mmCIF file of C-alpha atoms and ligand atoms in Angstrom:
data_model
loop_
_atom_site.group_PDB
_atom_site.id
_atom_site.type_symbol
_atom_site.label_atom_id
_atom_site.label_comp_id
_atom_site.label_asym_id
_atom_site.label_seq_id
_atom_site.Cartn_x
_atom_site.Cartn_y
_atom_site.Cartn_z
ATOM 1 C CA MET A 16 0.000 0.000 0.000
ATOM 2 C CA ILE A 17 1.423 3.375 -0.983
ATOM 3 C CA ARG A 18 0.460 6.297 1.191
ATOM 4 C CA ALA A 19 0.623 9.531 -0.757
ATOM 5 C CA ALA A 20 2.335 11.651 1.843
ATOM 6 C CA CYS A 21 5.536 9.611 2.169
ATOM 7 C CA GLY A 22 8.395 12.067 2.377
ATOM 8 C CA ILE A 23 6.680 14.971 0.630
ATOM 9 C CA ASN A 24 4.396 17.774 1.683
ATOM 10 C CA GLY A 25 1.398 16.850 -0.411
ATOM 11 C CA LEU A 26 -1.679 15.217 0.986
ATOM 12 C CA PHE A 27 -4.323 13.134 -0.722
ATOM 13 C CA ILE A 28 -7.825 13.689 0.643
ATOM 14 C CA THR A 29 -10.856 11.814 -0.662
ATOM 15 C CA LEU A 30 -14.490 12.719 -0.036
ATOM 16 C CA GLU A 31 -16.898 9.826 0.184
ATOM 17 C CA GLY A 32 -20.545 9.302 0.989
ATOM 18 C CA GLY A 33 -23.919 8.646 -0.527
ATOM 19 C CA GLU A 34 -25.947 10.771 -2.879
ATOM 20 C CA GLY A 35 -26.285 14.411 -1.868
ATOM 21 C CA ALA A 36 -24.064 14.027 1.188
ATOM 22 C CA GLY A 37 -22.200 17.257 0.435
ATOM 23 C CA LYS A 38 -19.075 15.901 -1.288
ATOM 24 C CA SER A 39 -18.949 18.598 -3.979
ATOM 25 C CA THR A 40 -19.752 21.318 -1.449
ATOM 26 C CA GLN A 41 -16.945 20.178 0.857
ATOM 27 C CA SER A 42 -14.521 19.687 -2.030
ATOM 28 C CA LYS A 43 -14.942 23.360 -2.961
ATOM 29 C CA ALA A 44 -14.786 24.576 0.645
ATOM 30 C CA LEU A 45 -11.657 22.563 1.439
ATOM 31 C CA ALA A 46 -9.919 23.685 -1.751
ATOM 32 C CA ALA A 47 -10.701 27.310 -0.890
ATOM 33 C CA ALA A 48 -9.502 26.945 2.708
ATOM 34 C CA LEU A 49 -6.287 25.125 1.818
ATOM 35 C CA SER A 50 -5.496 27.473 -1.082
ATOM 36 C CA GLY A 51 -6.057 30.315 1.357
ATOM 37 C CA GLN A 52 -3.286 28.814 3.479
ATOM 38 C CA GLY A 53 -0.992 29.136 0.454
ATOM 39 C CA ARG A 54 -1.069 25.495 -0.572
ATOM 40 C CA GLU A 55 -1.247 24.234 -4.138
ATOM 41 C CA VAL A 56 -4.522 22.332 -4.419
ATOM 42 C CA VAL A 57 -5.681 20.099 -7.249
ATOM 43 C CA SER A 58 -9.397 19.259 -7.173
ATOM 44 C CA THR A 59 -10.711 16.214 -9.003
ATOM 45 C CA ARG A 60 -13.872 14.154 -9.131
ATOM 46 C CA GLU A 61 -14.662 10.588 -10.094
ATOM 47 C CA PRO A 62 -15.484 9.415 -12.582
ATOM 48 C CA GLY A 63 -14.095 12.300 -14.579
ATOM 49 C CA SER A 64 -11.444 15.024 -14.475
ATOM 50 C CA THR A 65 -9.766 13.555 -17.587
ATOM 51 C CA PRO A 66 -11.076 13.345 -21.173
ATOM 52 C CA LEU A 67 -11.455 9.553 -20.841
ATOM 53 C CA GLY A 68 -13.031 9.842 -17.396
ATOM 54 C CA ASP A 69 -15.576 12.374 -18.641
ATOM 55 C CA ARG A 70 -16.624 10.010 -21.444
ATOM 56 C CA LEU A 71 -16.864 7.069 -19.065
ATOM 57 C CA ARG A 72 -18.882 9.229 -16.660
ATOM 58 C CA GLU A 73 -21.557 9.637 -19.318
ATOM 59 C CA ILE A 74 -21.796 5.868 -19.704
ATOM 60 C CA LEU A 75 -21.631 5.116 -15.976
ATOM 61 C CA LEU A 76 -24.156 7.714 -14.820
ATOM 62 C CA GLY A 77 -26.358 7.772 -17.917
ATOM 63 C CA ILE A 78 -29.862 6.683 -17.045
ATOM 64 C CA ASP A 79 -30.101 4.624 -20.289
ATOM 65 C CA SER A 80 -26.949 2.546 -19.727
ATOM 66 C CA GLU A 81 -27.392 -1.105 -18.858
ATOM 67 C CA LEU A 82 -24.219 -2.429 -17.322
ATOM 68 C CA ASP A 83 -23.216 -5.702 -15.774
ATOM 69 C CA PRO A 84 -21.990 -4.965 -12.193
ATOM 70 C CA LEU A 85 -18.463 -6.261 -12.844
ATOM 71 C CA ALA A 86 -18.245 -4.357 -16.135
ATOM 72 C CA GLU A 87 -19.415 -1.270 -14.261
ATOM 73 C CA ALA A 88 -16.678 -1.738 -11.647
ATOM 74 C CA MET A 89 -14.102 -2.149 -14.412
ATOM 75 C CA LEU A 90 -15.170 1.048 -16.149
ATOM 76 C CA PHE A 91 -14.814 2.945 -12.873
ATOM 77 C CA ALA A 92 -11.371 1.363 -12.537
ATOM 78 C CA ALA A 93 -10.406 2.461 -16.064
ATOM 79 C CA ALA A 94 -11.436 6.041 -15.307
ATOM 80 C CA ARG A 95 -9.483 5.859 -12.036
ATOM 81 C CA ALA A 96 -6.336 4.489 -13.684
ATOM 82 C CA GLU A 97 -6.361 7.399 -16.133
ATOM 83 C CA LEU A 98 -6.947 9.937 -13.353
ATOM 84 C CA VAL A 99 -4.248 8.547 -11.061
ATOM 85 C CA SER A 100 -1.575 8.361 -13.730
ATOM 86 C CA THR A 101 -2.259 11.652 -15.499
ATOM 87 C CA VAL A 102 -3.452 13.928 -12.672
ATOM 88 C CA ILE A 103 -3.272 12.645 -9.090
ATOM 89 C CA LYS A 104 0.163 11.026 -9.055
ATOM 90 C CA PRO A 105 1.910 13.897 -10.881
ATOM 91 C CA ALA A 106 0.320 16.426 -8.489
ATOM 92 C CA LEU A 107 1.316 14.471 -5.390
ATOM 93 C CA ASP A 108 4.837 14.081 -6.776
ATOM 94 C CA LEU A 109 5.039 17.877 -6.924
ATOM 95 C CA GLY A 110 3.970 18.079 -3.281
ATOM 96 C CA ASP A 111 0.496 19.444 -4.063
ATOM 97 C CA PHE A 112 -2.649 18.715 -2.105
ATOM 98 C CA VAL A 113 -5.127 16.598 -4.031
ATOM 99 C CA ILE A 114 -8.811 16.536 -3.169
ATOM 100 C CA CYS A 115 -10.848 13.881 -4.918
ATOM 101 C CA ASP A 116 -14.653 13.818 -4.878
ATOM 102 C CA ARG A 117 -15.026 9.990 -4.725
ATOM 103 C CA TYR A 118 -12.167 7.488 -5.171
ATOM 104 C CA SER A 119 -11.575 3.761 -4.779
ATOM 105 C CA ASP A 120 -13.663 3.458 -1.593
ATOM 106 C CA SER A 121 -16.716 4.416 -3.686
ATOM 107 C CA THR A 122 -16.223 1.257 -5.733
ATOM 108 C CA VAL A 123 -16.086 -0.849 -2.591
ATOM 109 C CA ALA A 124 -19.302 0.714 -1.268
ATOM 110 C CA TYR A 125 -21.289 0.878 -4.513
ATOM 111 C CA GLN A 126 -20.129 -2.009 -6.696
ATOM 112 C CA GLY A 127 -19.075 -4.183 -3.750
ATOM 113 C CA TYR A 128 -21.480 -3.748 -0.837
ATOM 114 C CA ALA A 129 -24.440 -2.436 -2.829
ATOM 115 C CA ARG A 130 -24.209 -4.285 -6.176
ATOM 116 C CA GLY A 131 -22.714 -7.459 -4.763
ATOM 117 C CA VAL A 132 -19.471 -7.788 -6.750
ATOM 118 C CA ASP A 133 -17.185 -9.783 -4.473
ATOM 119 C CA LEU A 134 -14.962 -7.578 -2.361
ATOM 120 C CA MET A 135 -11.810 -9.503 -3.272
ATOM 121 C CA SER A 136 -12.283 -8.669 -6.972
ATOM 122 C CA ILE A 137 -13.001 -5.046 -6.128
ATOM 123 C CA GLY A 138 -9.807 -4.911 -4.080
ATOM 124 C CA GLN A 139 -7.802 -6.351 -6.973
ATOM 125 C CA LEU A 140 -9.329 -3.885 -9.429
ATOM 126 C CA ASN A 141 -8.571 -0.963 -7.148
ATOM 127 C CA GLN A 142 -5.015 -2.164 -6.668
ATOM 128 C CA ILE A 143 -4.461 -2.404 -10.429
ATOM 129 C CA ALA A 144 -6.129 0.948 -11.161
ATOM 130 C CA THR A 145 -4.267 2.924 -8.519
ATOM 131 C CA GLY A 146 -0.960 1.058 -8.280
ATOM 132 C CA GLY A 147 -1.760 0.847 -4.565
ATOM 133 C CA LEU A 148 -2.233 4.589 -4.055
ATOM 134 C CA VAL A 149 -4.740 5.099 -1.231
ATOM 135 C CA SER A 150 -5.775 8.424 0.217
ATOM 136 C CA ASP A 151 -4.115 9.783 3.363
ATOM 137 C CA LEU A 152 -7.532 10.827 4.613
ATOM 138 C CA ALA A 153 -10.899 9.481 3.517
ATOM 139 C CA VAL A 154 -13.798 11.608 4.739
ATOM 140 C CA LEU A 155 -17.135 9.857 5.059
ATOM 141 C CA LEU A 156 -19.941 12.386 4.886
ATOM 142 C CA ASP A 157 -22.608 10.325 6.570
ATOM 143 C CA LEU A 158 -26.294 11.144 6.598
ATOM 144 C CA PRO A 159 -29.636 9.348 6.366
ATOM 145 C CA VAL A 160 -30.403 8.084 2.868
ATOM 146 C CA ALA A 161 -33.680 9.959 2.540
ATOM 147 C CA GLU A 162 -32.045 13.268 3.448
ATOM 148 C CA GLY A 163 -29.278 12.751 0.885
ATOM 149 C CA LEU A 164 -31.731 11.920 -1.894
ATOM 150 C CA ARG A 165 -33.857 14.903 -0.926
ATOM 151 C CA ARG A 166 -30.810 17.176 -1.220
ATOM 152 C CA SER A 167 -29.329 15.744 -4.393
ATOM 153 C CA GLY A 168 -30.071 17.282 -7.762
ATOM 154 C CA ASP A 169 -30.728 15.702 -11.160
ATOM 155 C CA SER A 170 -31.256 11.979 -11.144
ATOM 156 C CA ASP A 171 -28.688 9.560 -12.563
ATOM 157 C CA ARG A 172 -28.242 5.799 -12.792
ATOM 158 C CA PHE A 173 -27.254 5.540 -9.111
ATOM 159 C CA LYS A 174 -29.644 8.083 -7.644
ATOM 160 C CA SER A 175 -32.509 6.213 -9.277
ATOM 161 C CA GLU A 176 -31.690 2.991 -7.364
ATOM 162 C CA ASP A 177 -34.083 2.019 -4.575
ATOM 163 C CA ALA A 178 -33.709 2.885 -0.894
ATOM 164 C CA ALA A 179 -32.337 -0.567 -0.029
ATOM 165 C CA PHE A 180 -29.444 -0.018 -2.468
ATOM 166 C CA HIS A 181 -28.570 3.290 -0.821
ATOM 167 C CA GLU A 182 -28.802 1.732 2.647
ATOM 168 C CA ARG A 183 -26.266 -0.910 1.545
ATOM 169 C CA VAL A 184 -23.978 1.868 0.282
ATOM 170 C CA ARG A 185 -24.235 3.641 3.620
ATOM 171 C CA ALA A 186 -23.640 0.479 5.640
ATOM 172 C CA GLY A 187 -20.695 -0.418 3.390
ATOM 173 C CA TYR A 188 -19.034 2.925 3.967
ATOM 174 C CA LEU A 189 -19.568 2.685 7.718
ATOM 175 C CA ALA A 190 -18.003 -0.792 7.716
ATOM 176 C CA LEU A 191 -14.999 0.503 5.768
ATOM 177 C CA ALA A 192 -14.537 3.398 8.169
ATOM 178 C CA GLU A 193 -14.855 1.160 11.191
ATOM 179 C CA HIS A 194 -12.141 -1.174 9.903
ATOM 180 C CA ASP A 195 -9.632 1.603 9.224
ATOM 181 C CA ALA A 196 -10.372 4.377 11.702
ATOM 182 C CA GLU A 197 -6.870 5.821 11.280
ATOM 183 C CA ARG A 198 -7.434 6.716 7.617
ATOM 184 C CA TRP A 199 -11.144 7.576 7.879
ATOM 185 C CA LEU A 200 -12.959 10.525 9.381
ATOM 186 C CA VAL A 201 -16.711 10.018 9.725
ATOM 187 C CA VAL A 202 -18.584 13.313 9.823
ATOM 188 C CA ASP A 203 -22.261 13.813 10.605
ATOM 189 C CA ALA A 204 -23.231 15.488 7.326
ATOM 190 C CA THR A 205 -26.542 16.772 8.684
ATOM 191 C CA GLN A 206 -24.552 19.528 10.389
ATOM 192 C CA PRO A 207 -24.208 22.917 8.676
ATOM 193 C CA PRO A 208 -21.653 22.895 5.818
ATOM 194 C CA GLU A 209 -19.291 25.252 7.676
ATOM 195 C CA THR A 210 -19.221 22.925 10.691
ATOM 196 C CA VAL A 211 -18.441 19.958 8.438
ATOM 197 C CA THR A 212 -15.605 21.882 6.751
ATOM 198 C CA ALA A 213 -14.125 22.934 10.101
ATOM 199 C CA THR A 214 -14.183 19.329 11.347
ATOM 200 C CA ILE A 215 -12.355 18.117 8.242
ATOM 201 C CA LEU A 216 -9.768 20.909 8.433
ATOM 202 C CA GLU A 217 -9.094 20.070 12.069
ATOM 203 C CA ARG A 218 -8.235 16.501 11.058
ATOM 204 C CA VAL A 219 -6.146 17.688 8.099
ATOM 205 C CA GLU A 220 -4.072 19.797 10.511
ATOM 206 C CA THR A 221 -3.162 16.692 12.494
ATOM 207 C CA LEU A 222 -1.781 15.076 9.324
ATOM 208 C CA LEU A 223 0.574 17.927 8.407
HETATM 209 N N1 ATP B 302 -24.198 20.285 5.355
HETATM 210 C C1 ATP B 302 -25.217 20.587 4.535
HETATM 211 N N2 ATP B 302 -26.419 20.926 5.024
HETATM 212 C C2 ATP B 302 -27.457 21.225 4.206
HETATM 213 N N3 ATP B 302 -27.376 21.231 2.869
HETATM 214 C C3 ATP B 302 -26.202 20.917 2.310
HETATM 215 C C4 ATP B 302 -25.061 20.573 3.112
HETATM 216 N N4 ATP B 302 -24.030 20.294 2.280
HETATM 217 C C5 ATP B 302 -24.506 20.444 1.036
HETATM 218 N N5 ATP B 302 -25.788 20.814 1.045
HETATM 219 C C6 ATP B 302 -26.656 21.055 -0.113
HETATM 220 O O1 ATP B 302 -27.126 19.793 -0.548
HETATM 221 C C7 ATP B 302 -27.111 19.705 -1.965
HETATM 222 C C8 ATP B 302 -26.185 18.570 -2.380
HETATM 223 O O2 ATP B 302 -24.843 18.901 -2.008
HETATM 224 P P1 ATP B 302 -23.612 18.428 -2.881
HETATM 225 O O3 ATP B 302 -23.873 18.631 -4.330
HETATM 226 O O4 ATP B 302 -22.388 19.045 -2.314
HETATM 227 O O5 ATP B 302 -23.628 16.878 -2.532
HETATM 228 P P2 ATP B 302 -22.871 15.700 -3.290
HETATM 229 O O6 ATP B 302 -22.534 14.715 -2.254
HETATM 230 O O7 ATP B 302 -21.787 16.254 -4.126
HETATM 231 O O8 ATP B 302 -24.053 15.170 -4.202
HETATM 232 P P3 ATP B 302 -23.970 14.201 -5.471
HETATM 233 O O9 ATP B 302 -24.038 12.836 -4.890
HETATM 234 O O10 ATP B 302 -25.188 14.573 -6.223
HETATM 235 O O11 ATP B 302 -22.711 14.507 -6.200
HETATM 236 C C9 ATP B 302 -26.661 21.077 -2.478
HETATM 237 O O12 ATP B 302 -27.811 21.830 -2.759
HETATM 238 C C10 ATP B 302 -25.905 21.667 -1.296
HETATM 239 O O13 ATP B 302 -25.971 23.067 -1.280
HETATM 240 MG MG1 MG B 303 -21.331 15.969 -6.129
#
Protein backbone atom coordinates (compact mmCIF):
# COMPACT_ATOMS: atom_id res chain seq x y z
CA MET A 1 0.00 0.00 0.00
CA ILE A 2 1.42 3.37 -0.98
CA ARG A 3 0.46 6.30 1.19
CA ALA A 4 0.62 9.53 -0.76
CA ALA A 5 2.33 11.65 1.84
CA CYS A 6 5.54 9.61 2.17
CA GLY A 7 8.40 12.07 2.38
CA ILE A 8 6.68 14.97 0.63
CA ASN A 9 4.40 17.77 1.68
CA GLY A 10 1.40 16.85 -0.41
CA LEU A 11 -1.68 15.22 0.99
CA PHE A 12 -4.32 13.13 -0.72
CA ILE A 13 -7.83 13.69 0.64
CA THR A 14 -10.86 11.81 -0.66
CA LEU A 15 -14.49 12.72 -0.04
CA GLU A 16 -16.90 9.83 0.18
CA GLY A 17 -20.54 9.30 0.99
CA GLY A 18 -23.92 8.65 -0.53
CA GLU A 19 -25.95 10.77 -2.88
CA GLY A 20 -26.28 14.41 -1.87
CA ALA A 21 -24.06 14.03 1.19
CA GLY A 22 -22.20 17.26 0.43
CA LYS A 23 -19.08 15.90 -1.29
CA SER A 24 -18.95 18.60 -3.98
CA THR A 25 -19.75 21.32 -1.45
CA GLN A 26 -16.94 20.18 0.86
CA SER A 27 -14.52 19.69 -2.03
CA LYS A 28 -14.94 23.36 -2.96
CA ALA A 29 -14.79 24.58 0.65
CA LEU A 30 -11.66 22.56 1.44
CA ALA A 31 -9.92 23.68 -1.75
CA ALA A 32 -10.70 27.31 -0.89
CA ALA A 33 -9.50 26.94 2.71
CA LEU A 34 -6.29 25.13 1.82
CA SER A 35 -5.50 27.47 -1.08
CA GLY A 36 -6.06 30.31 1.36
CA GLN A 37 -3.29 28.81 3.48
CA GLY A 38 -0.99 29.14 0.45
CA ARG A 39 -1.07 25.49 -0.57
CA GLU A 40 -1.25 24.23 -4.14
CA VAL A 41 -4.52 22.33 -4.42
CA VAL A 42 -5.68 20.10 -7.25
CA SER A 43 -9.40 19.26 -7.17
CA THR A 44 -10.71 16.21 -9.00
CA ARG A 45 -13.87 14.15 -9.13
CA GLU A 46 -14.66 10.59 -10.09
CA PRO A 47 -15.48 9.42 -12.58
CA GLY A 48 -14.09 12.30 -14.58
CA SER A 49 -11.44 15.02 -14.47
CA THR A 50 -9.77 13.55 -17.59
CA PRO A 51 -11.08 13.35 -21.17
CA LEU A 52 -11.45 9.55 -20.84
CA GLY A 53 -13.03 9.84 -17.40
CA ASP A 54 -15.58 12.37 -18.64
CA ARG A 55 -16.62 10.01 -21.44
CA LEU A 56 -16.86 7.07 -19.07
CA ARG A 57 -18.88 9.23 -16.66
CA GLU A 58 -21.56 9.64 -19.32
CA ILE A 59 -21.80 5.87 -19.70
CA LEU A 60 -21.63 5.12 -15.98
CA LEU A 61 -24.16 7.71 -14.82
CA GLY A 62 -26.36 7.77 -17.92
CA ILE A 63 -29.86 6.68 -17.04
CA ASP A 64 -30.10 4.62 -20.29
CA SER A 65 -26.95 2.55 -19.73
CA GLU A 66 -27.39 -1.10 -18.86
CA LEU A 67 -24.22 -2.43 -17.32
CA ASP A 68 -23.22 -5.70 -15.77
CA PRO A 69 -21.99 -4.96 -12.19
CA LEU A 70 -18.46 -6.26 -12.84
CA ALA A 71 -18.24 -4.36 -16.13
CA GLU A 72 -19.41 -1.27 -14.26
CA ALA A 73 -16.68 -1.74 -11.65
CA MET A 74 -14.10 -2.15 -14.41
CA LEU A 75 -15.17 1.05 -16.15
CA PHE A 76 -14.81 2.94 -12.87
CA ALA A 77 -11.37 1.36 -12.54
CA ALA A 78 -10.41 2.46 -16.06
CA ALA A 79 -11.44 6.04 -15.31
CA ARG A 80 -9.48 5.86 -12.04
CA ALA A 81 -6.34 4.49 -13.68
CA GLU A 82 -6.36 7.40 -16.13
CA LEU A 83 -6.95 9.94 -13.35
CA VAL A 84 -4.25 8.55 -11.06
CA SER A 85 -1.57 8.36 -13.73
CA THR A 86 -2.26 11.65 -15.50
CA VAL A 87 -3.45 13.93 -12.67
CA ILE A 88 -3.27 12.65 -9.09
CA LYS A 89 0.16 11.03 -9.06
CA PRO A 90 1.91 13.90 -10.88
CA ALA A 91 0.32 16.43 -8.49
CA LEU A 92 1.32 14.47 -5.39
CA ASP A 93 4.84 14.08 -6.78
CA LEU A 94 5.04 17.88 -6.92
CA GLY A 95 3.97 18.08 -3.28
CA ASP A 96 0.50 19.44 -4.06
CA PHE A 97 -2.65 18.72 -2.11
CA VAL A 98 -5.13 16.60 -4.03
CA ILE A 99 -8.81 16.54 -3.17
CA CYS A 100 -10.85 13.88 -4.92
CA ASP A 101 -14.65 13.82 -4.88
CA ARG A 102 -15.03 9.99 -4.73
CA TYR A 103 -12.17 7.49 -5.17
CA SER A 104 -11.57 3.76 -4.78
CA ASP A 105 -13.66 3.46 -1.59
CA SER A 106 -16.72 4.42 -3.69
CA THR A 107 -16.22 1.26 -5.73
CA VAL A 108 -16.09 -0.85 -2.59
CA ALA A 109 -19.30 0.71 -1.27
CA TYR A 110 -21.29 0.88 -4.51
CA GLN A 111 -20.13 -2.01 -6.70
CA GLY A 112 -19.07 -4.18 -3.75
CA TYR A 113 -21.48 -3.75 -0.84
CA ALA A 114 -24.44 -2.44 -2.83
CA ARG A 115 -24.21 -4.28 -6.18
CA GLY A 116 -22.71 -7.46 -4.76
CA VAL A 117 -19.47 -7.79 -6.75
CA ASP A 118 -17.19 -9.78 -4.47
CA LEU A 119 -14.96 -7.58 -2.36
CA MET A 120 -11.81 -9.50 -3.27
CA SER A 121 -12.28 -8.67 -6.97
CA ILE A 122 -13.00 -5.05 -6.13
CA GLY A 123 -9.81 -4.91 -4.08
CA GLN A 124 -7.80 -6.35 -6.97
CA LEU A 125 -9.33 -3.88 -9.43
CA ASN A 126 -8.57 -0.96 -7.15
CA GLN A 127 -5.02 -2.16 -6.67
CA ILE A 128 -4.46 -2.40 -10.43
CA ALA A 129 -6.13 0.95 -11.16
CA THR A 130 -4.27 2.92 -8.52
CA GLY A 131 -0.96 1.06 -8.28
CA GLY A 132 -1.76 0.85 -4.56
CA LEU A 133 -2.23 4.59 -4.06
CA VAL A 134 -4.74 5.10 -1.23
CA SER A 135 -5.78 8.42 0.22
CA ASP A 136 -4.12 9.78 3.36
CA LEU A 137 -7.53 10.83 4.61
CA ALA A 138 -10.90 9.48 3.52
CA VAL A 139 -13.80 11.61 4.74
CA LEU A 140 -17.13 9.86 5.06
CA LEU A 141 -19.94 12.39 4.89
CA ASP A 142 -22.61 10.33 6.57
CA LEU A 143 -26.29 11.14 6.60
CA PRO A 144 -29.64 9.35 6.37
CA VAL A 145 -30.40 8.08 2.87
CA ALA A 146 -33.68 9.96 2.54
CA GLU A 147 -32.05 13.27 3.45
CA GLY A 148 -29.28 12.75 0.88
CA LEU A 149 -31.73 11.92 -1.89
CA ARG A 150 -33.86 14.90 -0.93
CA ARG A 151 -30.81 17.18 -1.22
CA SER A 152 -29.33 15.74 -4.39
CA GLY A 153 -30.07 17.28 -7.76
CA ASP A 154 -30.73 15.70 -11.16
CA SER A 155 -31.26 11.98 -11.14
CA ASP A 156 -28.69 9.56 -12.56
CA ARG A 157 -28.24 5.80 -12.79
CA PHE A 158 -27.25 5.54 -9.11
CA LYS A 159 -29.64 8.08 -7.64
CA SER A 160 -32.51 6.21 -9.28
CA GLU A 161 -31.69 2.99 -7.36
CA ASP A 162 -34.08 2.02 -4.58
CA ALA A 163 -33.71 2.89 -0.89
CA ALA A 164 -32.34 -0.57 -0.03
CA PHE A 165 -29.44 -0.02 -2.47
CA HIS A 166 -28.57 3.29 -0.82
CA GLU A 167 -28.80 1.73 2.65
CA ARG A 168 -26.27 -0.91 1.55
CA VAL A 169 -23.98 1.87 0.28
CA ARG A 170 -24.24 3.64 3.62
CA ALA A 171 -23.64 0.48 5.64
CA GLY A 172 -20.70 -0.42 3.39
CA TYR A 173 -19.03 2.93 3.97
CA LEU A 174 -19.57 2.68 7.72
CA ALA A 175 -18.00 -0.79 7.72
CA LEU A 176 -15.00 0.50 5.77
CA ALA A 177 -14.54 3.40 8.17
CA GLU A 178 -14.85 1.16 11.19
CA HIS A 179 -12.14 -1.17 9.90
CA ASP A 180 -9.63 1.60 9.22
CA ALA A 181 -10.37 4.38 11.70
CA GLU A 182 -6.87 5.82 11.28
CA ARG A 183 -7.43 6.72 7.62
CA TRP A 184 -11.14 7.58 7.88
CA LEU A 185 -12.96 10.52 9.38
CA VAL A 186 -16.71 10.02 9.73
CA VAL A 187 -18.58 13.31 9.82
CA ASP A 188 -22.26 13.81 10.61
CA ALA A 189 -23.23 15.49 7.33
CA THR A 190 -26.54 16.77 8.68
CA GLN A 191 -24.55 19.53 10.39
CA PRO A 192 -24.21 22.92 8.68
CA PRO A 193 -21.65 22.90 5.82
CA GLU A 194 -19.29 25.25 7.68
CA THR A 195 -19.22 22.92 10.69
CA VAL A 196 -18.44 19.96 8.44
CA THR A 197 -15.60 21.88 6.75
CA ALA A 198 -14.12 22.93 10.10
CA THR A 199 -14.18 19.33 11.35
CA ILE A 200 -12.36 18.12 8.24
CA LEU A 201 -9.77 20.91 8.43
CA GLU A 202 -9.09 20.07 12.07
CA ARG A 203 -8.23 16.50 11.06
CA VAL A 204 -6.15 17.69 8.10
CA GLU A 205 -4.07 19.80 10.51
CA THR A 206 -3.16 16.69 12.49
CA LEU A 207 -1.78 15.08 9.32
CA LEU A 208 0.57 17.93 8.41
N1 LIG B 1 -24.20 20.28 5.35
C1 LIG B 1 -25.22 20.59 4.54
N2 LIG B 1 -26.42 20.93 5.02
C2 LIG B 1 -27.46 21.22 4.21
N3 LIG B 1 -27.38 21.23 2.87
C3 LIG B 1 -26.20 20.92 2.31
C4 LIG B 1 -25.06 20.57 3.11
N4 LIG B 1 -24.03 20.29 2.28
C5 LIG B 1 -24.51 20.44 1.04
N5 LIG B 1 -25.79 20.81 1.05
C6 LIG B 1 -26.66 21.06 -0.11
O1 LIG B 1 -27.13 19.79 -0.55
C7 LIG B 1 -27.11 19.70 -1.96
C8 LIG B 1 -26.19 18.57 -2.38
O2 LIG B 1 -24.84 18.90 -2.01
P1 LIG B 1 -23.61 18.43 -2.88
O3 LIG B 1 -23.87 18.63 -4.33
O4 LIG B 1 -22.39 19.04 -2.31
O5 LIG B 1 -23.63 16.88 -2.53
P2 LIG B 1 -22.87 15.70 -3.29
O6 LIG B 1 -22.53 14.72 -2.25
O7 LIG B 1 -21.79 16.25 -4.13
O8 LIG B 1 -24.05 15.17 -4.20
P3 LIG B 1 -23.97 14.20 -5.47
O9 LIG B 1 -24.04 12.84 -4.89
O10 LIG B 1 -25.19 14.57 -6.22
O11 LIG B 1 -22.71 14.51 -6.20
C9 LIG B 1 -26.66 21.08 -2.48
O12 LIG B 1 -27.81 21.83 -2.76
C10 LIG B 1 -25.90 21.67 -1.30
O13 LIG B 1 -25.97 23.07 -1.28
MG1 LIG C 1 -21.33 15.97 -6.13
